[in-house]
mmCIF file with all atom_site columns, C-alpha atoms and ligand atoms in Angstrom:
data_model
loop_
_atom_site.group_PDB
_atom_site.id
_atom_site.type_symbol
_atom_site.label_atom_id
_atom_site.label_alt_id
_atom_site.label_comp_id
_atom_site.label_asym_id
_atom_site.label_entity_id
_atom_site.label_seq_id
_atom_site.pdbx_PDB_ins_code
_atom_site.Cartn_x
_atom_site.Cartn_y
_atom_site.Cartn_z
_atom_site.occupancy
_atom_site.B_iso_or_equiv
_atom_site.pdbx_formal_charge
_atom_site.auth_seq_id
_atom_site.auth_comp_id
_atom_site.auth_asym_id
_atom_site.auth_atom_id
_atom_site.pdbx_PDB_model_num
ATOM   1   C CA  . MET A 1 1   ? 20.836  -4.746  0.168   1.00 97.00 ? 1   MET A CA  1
ATOM   2   C CA  . LYS A 1 2   ? 18.015  -2.503  -1.232  1.00 98.00 ? 2   LYS A CA  1
ATOM   3   C CA  . LEU A 1 3   ? 16.659  0.975   -0.505  1.00 98.00 ? 3   LEU A CA  1
ATOM   4   C CA  . ILE A 1 4   ? 12.865  1.206   -0.860  1.00 98.00 ? 4   ILE A CA  1
ATOM   5   C CA  . ILE A 1 5   ? 11.494  4.702   -1.477  1.00 98.00 ? 5   ILE A CA  1
ATOM   6   C CA  . ALA A 1 6   ? 7.736   4.695   -0.914  1.00 98.00 ? 6   ALA A CA  1
ATOM   7   C CA  . ILE A 1 7   ? 5.466   7.650   -1.392  1.00 98.00 ? 7   ILE A CA  1
ATOM   8   C CA  . VAL A 1 8   ? 2.322   7.197   0.615   1.00 98.00 ? 8   VAL A CA  1
ATOM   9   C CA  . ASN A 1 9   ? -0.752  9.238   1.302   1.00 96.00 ? 9   ASN A CA  1
ATOM   10  C CA  . ASN A 1 10  ? -0.474  11.132  4.619   1.00 96.00 ? 10  ASN A CA  1
ATOM   11  C CA  . ASP A 1 11  ? -3.635  9.518   5.855   1.00 94.00 ? 11  ASP A CA  1
ATOM   12  C CA  . ASP A 1 12  ? -2.198  6.021   5.462   1.00 97.00 ? 12  ASP A CA  1
ATOM   13  C CA  . SER A 1 13  ? 1.361   6.866   6.727   1.00 97.00 ? 13  SER A CA  1
ATOM   14  C CA  . ALA A 1 14  ? 0.926   6.001   10.458  1.00 97.00 ? 14  ALA A CA  1
ATOM   15  C CA  . VAL A 1 15  ? -0.659  2.626   9.705   1.00 98.00 ? 15  VAL A CA  1
ATOM   16  C CA  . VAL A 1 16  ? 2.114   1.844   7.054   1.00 98.00 ? 16  VAL A CA  1
ATOM   17  C CA  . ALA A 1 17  ? 4.908   2.844   9.505   1.00 98.00 ? 17  ALA A CA  1
ATOM   18  C CA  . SER A 1 18  ? 3.584   0.830   12.316  1.00 98.00 ? 18  SER A CA  1
ATOM   19  C CA  . ALA A 1 19  ? 2.959   -2.278  10.112  1.00 98.00 ? 19  ALA A CA  1
ATOM   20  C CA  . LEU A 1 20  ? 6.505   -2.073  8.855   1.00 98.00 ? 20  LEU A CA  1
ATOM   21  C CA  . THR A 1 21  ? 8.129   -1.566  12.196  1.00 98.00 ? 21  THR A CA  1
ATOM   22  C CA  . LYS A 1 22  ? 6.072   -4.526  13.580  1.00 98.00 ? 22  LYS A CA  1
ATOM   23  C CA  . GLU A 1 23  ? 7.796   -6.735  11.020  1.00 98.00 ? 23  GLU A CA  1
ATOM   24  C CA  . ASN A 1 24  ? 11.166  -5.347  12.206  1.00 98.00 ? 24  ASN A CA  1
ATOM   25  C CA  . PHE A 1 25  ? 11.857  -3.047  9.102   1.00 98.00 ? 25  PHE A CA  1
ATOM   26  C CA  . THR A 1 26  ? 13.835  0.134   9.954   1.00 98.00 ? 26  THR A CA  1
ATOM   27  C CA  . VAL A 1 27  ? 12.078  3.110   8.558   1.00 98.00 ? 27  VAL A CA  1
ATOM   28  C CA  . THR A 1 28  ? 12.728  6.750   8.073   1.00 98.00 ? 28  THR A CA  1
ATOM   29  C CA  . LYS A 1 29  ? 9.678   8.914   7.499   1.00 98.00 ? 29  LYS A CA  1
ATOM   30  C CA  . LEU A 1 30  ? 9.993   12.241  5.467   1.00 98.00 ? 30  LEU A CA  1
ATOM   31  C CA  . SER A 1 31  ? 7.304   14.830  5.075   1.00 98.00 ? 31  SER A CA  1
ATOM   32  C CA  . THR A 1 32  ? 7.032   15.567  1.345   1.00 98.00 ? 32  THR A CA  1
ATOM   33  C CA  . THR A 1 33  ? 4.847   17.327  -1.061  1.00 97.00 ? 33  THR A CA  1
ATOM   34  C CA  . GLY A 1 34  ? 3.594   16.154  -4.440  1.00 95.00 ? 34  GLY A CA  1
ATOM   35  C CA  . GLY A 1 35  ? 4.712   18.396  -7.272  1.00 94.00 ? 35  GLY A CA  1
ATOM   36  C CA  . PHE A 1 36  ? 1.387   17.997  -9.197  1.00 92.00 ? 36  PHE A CA  1
ATOM   37  C CA  . LEU A 1 37  ? -1.272  18.492  -6.462  1.00 91.00 ? 37  LEU A CA  1
ATOM   38  C CA  . MET A 1 38  ? 1.112   20.382  -4.195  1.00 92.00 ? 38  MET A CA  1
ATOM   39  C CA  . VAL A 1 39  ? -0.483  18.412  -1.323  1.00 93.00 ? 39  VAL A CA  1
ATOM   40  C CA  . GLY A 1 40  ? 1.485   16.916  1.575   1.00 95.00 ? 40  GLY A CA  1
ATOM   41  C CA  . ASN A 1 41  ? 2.441   13.207  1.394   1.00 97.00 ? 41  ASN A CA  1
ATOM   42  C CA  . THR A 1 42  ? 4.848   10.892  3.161   1.00 98.00 ? 42  THR A CA  1
ATOM   43  C CA  . THR A 1 43  ? 7.997   9.390   1.813   1.00 98.00 ? 43  THR A CA  1
ATOM   44  C CA  . PHE A 1 44  ? 9.447   6.411   3.596   1.00 98.00 ? 44  PHE A CA  1
ATOM   45  C CA  . LEU A 1 45  ? 13.057  5.288   3.219   1.00 98.00 ? 45  LEU A CA  1
ATOM   46  C CA  . ILE A 1 46  ? 13.500  1.572   4.054   1.00 98.00 ? 46  ILE A CA  1
ATOM   47  C CA  . GLY A 1 47  ? 16.943  -0.048  3.862   1.00 98.00 ? 47  GLY A CA  1
ATOM   48  C CA  . THR A 1 48  ? 16.569  -3.848  3.900   1.00 98.00 ? 48  THR A CA  1
ATOM   49  C CA  . ASP A 1 49  ? 17.911  -7.168  2.643   1.00 97.00 ? 49  ASP A CA  1
ATOM   50  C CA  . ASP A 1 50  ? 16.982  -8.249  -0.862  1.00 98.00 ? 50  ASP A CA  1
ATOM   51  C CA  . ASP A 1 51  ? 14.788  -11.131 0.336   1.00 98.00 ? 51  ASP A CA  1
ATOM   52  C CA  . LYS A 1 52  ? 12.645  -8.870  2.469   1.00 98.00 ? 52  LYS A CA  1
ATOM   53  C CA  . VAL A 1 53  ? 11.665  -6.428  -0.309  1.00 98.00 ? 53  VAL A CA  1
ATOM   54  C CA  . THR A 1 54  ? 8.663   -8.413  -1.302  1.00 98.00 ? 54  THR A CA  1
ATOM   55  C CA  . LEU A 1 55  ? 7.257   -8.471  2.200   1.00 98.00 ? 55  LEU A CA  1
ATOM   56  C CA  . ALA A 1 56  ? 7.811   -4.695  2.531   1.00 98.00 ? 56  ALA A CA  1
ATOM   57  C CA  . LYS A 1 57  ? 5.964   -4.103  -0.696  1.00 98.00 ? 57  LYS A CA  1
ATOM   58  C CA  . LYS A 1 58  ? 3.064   -6.262  0.409   1.00 98.00 ? 58  LYS A CA  1
ATOM   59  C CA  . ILE A 1 59  ? 2.746   -4.404  3.679   1.00 98.00 ? 59  ILE A CA  1
ATOM   60  C CA  . ILE A 1 60  ? 2.810   -0.992  1.902   1.00 98.00 ? 60  ILE A CA  1
ATOM   61  C CA  . GLU A 1 61  ? 0.268   -2.130  -0.729  1.00 97.00 ? 61  GLU A CA  1
ATOM   62  C CA  . LYS A 1 62  ? -2.083  -3.628  1.935   1.00 97.00 ? 62  LYS A CA  1
ATOM   63  C CA  . HIS A 1 63  ? -2.303  -0.270  3.954   1.00 97.00 ? 63  HIS A CA  1
ATOM   64  C CA  . SER A 1 64  ? -2.309  2.240   1.095   1.00 97.00 ? 64  SER A CA  1
ATOM   65  C CA  . MET A 1 65  ? -5.636  3.280   -0.314  1.00 93.00 ? 65  MET A CA  1
ATOM   66  C CA  . THR A 1 66  ? -6.422  4.744   -3.671  1.00 94.00 ? 66  THR A CA  1
ATOM   67  C CA  . ARG A 1 67  ? -8.203  8.128   -3.454  1.00 91.00 ? 67  ARG A CA  1
ATOM   68  C CA  . THR A 1 68  ? -9.744  10.562  -5.829  1.00 92.00 ? 68  THR A CA  1
ATOM   69  C CA  . HIS A 1 69  ? -8.611  14.161  -5.497  1.00 87.00 ? 69  HIS A CA  1
ATOM   70  C CA  . SER A 1 70  ? -10.402 16.978  -7.183  1.00 85.00 ? 70  SER A CA  1
ATOM   71  C CA  . VAL A 1 71  ? -8.265  19.703  -8.855  1.00 82.00 ? 71  VAL A CA  1
ATOM   72  C CA  . ASN A 1 72  ? -9.441  22.978  -10.316 1.00 73.00 ? 72  ASN A CA  1
ATOM   73  C CA  . THR A 1 73  ? -8.645  23.302  -13.992 1.00 68.00 ? 73  THR A CA  1
ATOM   74  C CA  . THR A 1 74  ? -6.967  26.391  -15.442 1.00 64.00 ? 74  THR A CA  1
ATOM   75  C CA  . GLU A 1 75  ? -10.449 27.344  -16.984 1.00 57.00 ? 75  GLU A CA  1
ATOM   76  C CA  . SER A 1 76  ? -11.508 27.878  -13.256 1.00 54.00 ? 76  SER A CA  1
ATOM   77  C CA  . PHE A 1 77  ? -9.002  30.728  -12.789 1.00 58.00 ? 77  PHE A CA  1
ATOM   78  C CA  . GLY A 1 78  ? -10.842 33.892  -11.853 1.00 60.00 ? 78  GLY A CA  1
ATOM   79  C CA  . ARG A 1 79  ? -14.011 32.088  -10.836 1.00 58.00 ? 79  ARG A CA  1
ATOM   80  C CA  . GLY A 1 80  ? -12.793 31.355  -7.386  1.00 60.00 ? 80  GLY A CA  1
ATOM   81  C CA  . PHE A 1 81  ? -14.712 28.661  -5.496  1.00 57.00 ? 81  PHE A CA  1
ATOM   82  C CA  . SER A 1 82  ? -18.022 29.549  -7.143  1.00 58.00 ? 82  SER A CA  1
ATOM   83  C CA  . ASP A 1 83  ? -20.443 26.975  -8.580  1.00 57.00 ? 83  ASP A CA  1
ATOM   84  C CA  . GLY A 1 84  ? -18.993 27.851  -11.940 1.00 55.00 ? 84  GLY A CA  1
ATOM   85  C CA  . ALA A 1 85  ? -15.517 26.591  -10.995 1.00 58.00 ? 85  ALA A CA  1
ATOM   86  C CA  . LEU A 1 86  ? -14.437 23.640  -13.102 1.00 65.00 ? 86  LEU A CA  1
ATOM   87  C CA  . ALA A 1 87  ? -12.749 20.559  -11.517 1.00 76.00 ? 87  ALA A CA  1
ATOM   88  C CA  . ASN A 1 88  ? -11.120 17.509  -12.705 1.00 85.00 ? 88  ASN A CA  1
ATOM   89  C CA  . ASP A 1 89  ? -10.747 14.261  -10.710 1.00 90.00 ? 89  ASP A CA  1
ATOM   90  C CA  . VAL A 1 90  ? -7.314  12.826  -10.287 1.00 91.00 ? 90  VAL A CA  1
ATOM   91  C CA  . THR A 1 91  ? -6.654  9.265   -8.928  1.00 92.00 ? 91  THR A CA  1
ATOM   92  C CA  . VAL A 1 92  ? -3.938  9.271   -6.383  1.00 91.00 ? 92  VAL A CA  1
ATOM   93  C CA  . GLY A 1 93  ? -2.026  6.217   -4.964  1.00 84.00 ? 93  GLY A CA  1
ATOM   94  C CA  . GLY A 1 94  ? -2.247  3.770   -3.169  1.00 93.00 ? 94  GLY A CA  1
ATOM   95  C CA  . ALA A 1 95  ? 1.499   4.076   -3.059  1.00 97.00 ? 95  ALA A CA  1
ATOM   96  C CA  . THR A 1 96  ? 4.472   4.829   -5.494  1.00 98.00 ? 96  THR A CA  1
ATOM   97  C CA  . VAL A 1 97  ? 7.335   2.487   -4.684  1.00 98.00 ? 97  VAL A CA  1
ATOM   98  C CA  . PHE A 1 98  ? 10.917  2.603   -6.091  1.00 98.00 ? 98  PHE A CA  1
ATOM   99  C CA  . VAL A 1 99  ? 13.449  -0.181  -5.229  1.00 98.00 ? 99  VAL A CA  1
ATOM   100 C CA  . LEU A 1 100 ? 17.096  0.836   -5.564  1.00 98.00 ? 100 LEU A CA  1
ATOM   101 C CA  . SER A 1 101 ? 20.198  -1.372  -5.244  1.00 98.00 ? 101 SER A CA  1
ATOM   102 C CA  . VAL A 1 102 ? 22.548  -0.263  -2.498  1.00 98.00 ? 102 VAL A CA  1
ATOM   103 C CA  . ASP A 1 103 ? 26.303  -0.813  -2.867  1.00 97.00 ? 103 ASP A CA  1
ATOM   104 C CA  . GLU A 1 104 ? 27.262  -0.143  0.761   1.00 96.00 ? 104 GLU A CA  1
ATOM   105 C CA  . VAL A 1 105 ? 25.830  0.694   4.092   1.00 95.00 ? 105 VAL A CA  1
ATOM   106 C CA  . GLU A 1 106 ? 27.890  1.996   7.021   1.00 96.00 ? 106 GLU A CA  1
ATOM   107 C CA  . LYS A 1 107 ? 26.711  2.960   10.457  1.00 95.00 ? 107 LYS A CA  1
ATOM   108 C CA  . TYR A 1 108 ? 29.134  4.962   12.659  1.00 96.00 ? 108 TYR A CA  1
HETATM 109 P P1  . 2BA B 2 .   ? 1.591   14.579  -7.052  1.00 76.72 ? 201 2BA B P1  1
HETATM 110 O O1  . 2BA B 2 .   ? 2.716   14.889  -7.920  1.00 76.72 ? 201 2BA B O1  1
HETATM 111 O O2  . 2BA B 2 .   ? 0.850   15.604  -6.358  1.00 76.72 ? 201 2BA B O2  1
HETATM 112 O O3  . 2BA B 2 .   ? 0.556   13.787  -8.053  1.00 76.72 ? 201 2BA B O3  1
HETATM 113 C C1  . 2BA B 2 .   ? -0.733  13.371  -7.523  1.00 76.72 ? 201 2BA B C1  1
HETATM 114 C C2  . 2BA B 2 .   ? -1.540  12.625  -8.584  1.00 76.72 ? 201 2BA B C2  1
HETATM 115 O O4  . 2BA B 2 .   ? -1.690  13.471  -9.729  1.00 76.72 ? 201 2BA B O4  1
HETATM 116 C C3  . 2BA B 2 .   ? -0.734  11.383  -9.159  1.00 76.72 ? 201 2BA B C3  1
HETATM 117 O O5  . 2BA B 2 .   ? -1.012  10.300  -8.356  1.00 76.72 ? 201 2BA B O5  1
HETATM 118 C C4  . 2BA B 2 .   ? -1.255  11.260  -10.610 1.00 76.72 ? 201 2BA B C4  1
HETATM 119 O O6  . 2BA B 2 .   ? -2.473  10.538  -10.618 1.00 76.72 ? 201 2BA B O6  1
HETATM 120 C C5  . 2BA B 2 .   ? -1.591  12.774  -10.957 1.00 76.72 ? 201 2BA B C5  1
HETATM 121 N N1  . 2BA B 2 .   ? -0.470  13.349  -11.676 1.00 76.72 ? 201 2BA B N1  1
HETATM 122 C C6  . 2BA B 2 .   ? 0.833   13.518  -11.289 1.00 76.72 ? 201 2BA B C6  1
HETATM 123 N N2  . 2BA B 2 .   ? 1.540   14.239  -12.157 1.00 76.72 ? 201 2BA B N2  1
HETATM 124 C C7  . 2BA B 2 .   ? 0.706   14.528  -13.172 1.00 76.72 ? 201 2BA B C7  1
HETATM 125 C C8  . 2BA B 2 .   ? 0.813   15.146  -14.488 1.00 76.72 ? 201 2BA B C8  1
HETATM 126 N N3  . 2BA B 2 .   ? 1.956   15.712  -14.868 1.00 76.72 ? 201 2BA B N3  1
HETATM 127 N N4  . 2BA B 2 .   ? -0.296  15.176  -15.315 1.00 76.72 ? 201 2BA B N4  1
HETATM 128 C C9  . 2BA B 2 .   ? -1.516  14.647  -14.920 1.00 76.72 ? 201 2BA B C9  1
HETATM 129 N N5  . 2BA B 2 .   ? -1.663  14.039  -13.760 1.00 76.72 ? 201 2BA B N5  1
HETATM 130 C C10 . 2BA B 2 .   ? -0.631  13.959  -12.940 1.00 76.72 ? 201 2BA B C10 1
HETATM 131 P P2  . 2BA B 2 .   ? 0.164   9.243   -8.127  1.00 76.72 ? 201 2BA B P2  1
HETATM 132 O O7  . 2BA B 2 .   ? 0.719   8.734   -9.438  1.00 76.72 ? 201 2BA B O7  1
HETATM 133 O O8  . 2BA B 2 .   ? -0.478  8.173   -7.273  1.00 76.72 ? 201 2BA B O8  1
HETATM 134 O O9  . 2BA B 2 .   ? 1.311   9.936   -7.293  1.00 76.72 ? 201 2BA B O9  1
HETATM 135 C C11 . 2BA B 2 .   ? 1.166   10.337  -5.941  1.00 76.72 ? 201 2BA B C11 1
HETATM 136 C C12 . 2BA B 2 .   ? 2.375   11.068  -5.535  1.00 76.72 ? 201 2BA B C12 1
HETATM 137 O O10 . 2BA B 2 .   ? 3.469   10.257  -5.598  1.00 76.72 ? 201 2BA B O10 1
HETATM 138 C C13 . 2BA B 2 .   ? 2.735   12.359  -6.386  1.00 76.72 ? 201 2BA B C13 1
HETATM 139 O O11 . 2BA B 2 .   ? 2.036   13.432  -6.013  1.00 76.72 ? 201 2BA B O11 1
HETATM 140 C C14 . 2BA B 2 .   ? 4.237   12.346  -6.145  1.00 76.72 ? 201 2BA B C14 1
HETATM 141 O O12 . 2BA B 2 .   ? 4.456   13.009  -4.917  1.00 76.72 ? 201 2BA B O12 1
HETATM 142 C C15 . 2BA B 2 .   ? 4.631   10.865  -6.028  1.00 76.72 ? 201 2BA B C15 1
HETATM 143 N N6  . 2BA B 2 .   ? 5.105   10.307  -7.267  1.00 76.72 ? 201 2BA B N6  1
HETATM 144 C C16 . 2BA B 2 .   ? 4.378   9.563   -8.018  1.00 76.72 ? 201 2BA B C16 1
HETATM 145 N N7  . 2BA B 2 .   ? 5.059   9.251   -9.232  1.00 76.72 ? 201 2BA B N7  1
HETATM 146 C C17 . 2BA B 2 .   ? 6.300   9.735   -9.024  1.00 76.72 ? 201 2BA B C17 1
HETATM 147 C C18 . 2BA B 2 .   ? 7.528   9.705   -9.788  1.00 76.72 ? 201 2BA B C18 1
HETATM 148 N N8  . 2BA B 2 .   ? 7.555   9.004   -11.007 1.00 76.72 ? 201 2BA B N8  1
HETATM 149 N N9  . 2BA B 2 .   ? 8.617   10.359  -9.398  1.00 76.72 ? 201 2BA B N9  1
HETATM 150 C C19 . 2BA B 2 .   ? 8.526   11.018  -8.177  1.00 76.72 ? 201 2BA B C19 1
HETATM 151 N N10 . 2BA B 2 .   ? 7.400   11.069  -7.398  1.00 76.72 ? 201 2BA B N10 1
HETATM 152 C C20 . 2BA B 2 .   ? 6.235   10.482  -7.832  1.00 76.72 ? 201 2BA B C20 1
#
């Protein structure tokens, strides 16, 4: 048994959730925030058998798009949103996926 933790862009989360449940995965969806951009994202917890991990990862990859996010640099502080504000582009996602081994699962 594995626990997949998948961090997905909010804009992709509905499609990812529905594609996973269509393939009979059980999914818990958490509203989370990235520590770097401080922008909302979605974290999925998916408990599944070892032999279904590849399928889950394929589904998540298929529906998670890469995006570019503009962040103001510290040199912009004090300039507000004026034309003089400096920004850096950061590439976000598709998805960040962790796969953990699970010793035991109980449902009461
Ligand atoms: P954030 O922490 O808001 O990060 C958004 C994007 O900013 C990251 O995209 C990465 O391109 C960049 N970034 C993050 N930390 C950085 C840093 N210290 N210096 C420079 N650039 C940095 P992704 O790697 O695609 O990550 C998207 C979101 O997935 C992250 O949002 C975070 O919520 C989560 N995540 C990614 N890697 C993680 C990890 N190793 N552990 C926990 N959460 C992670």
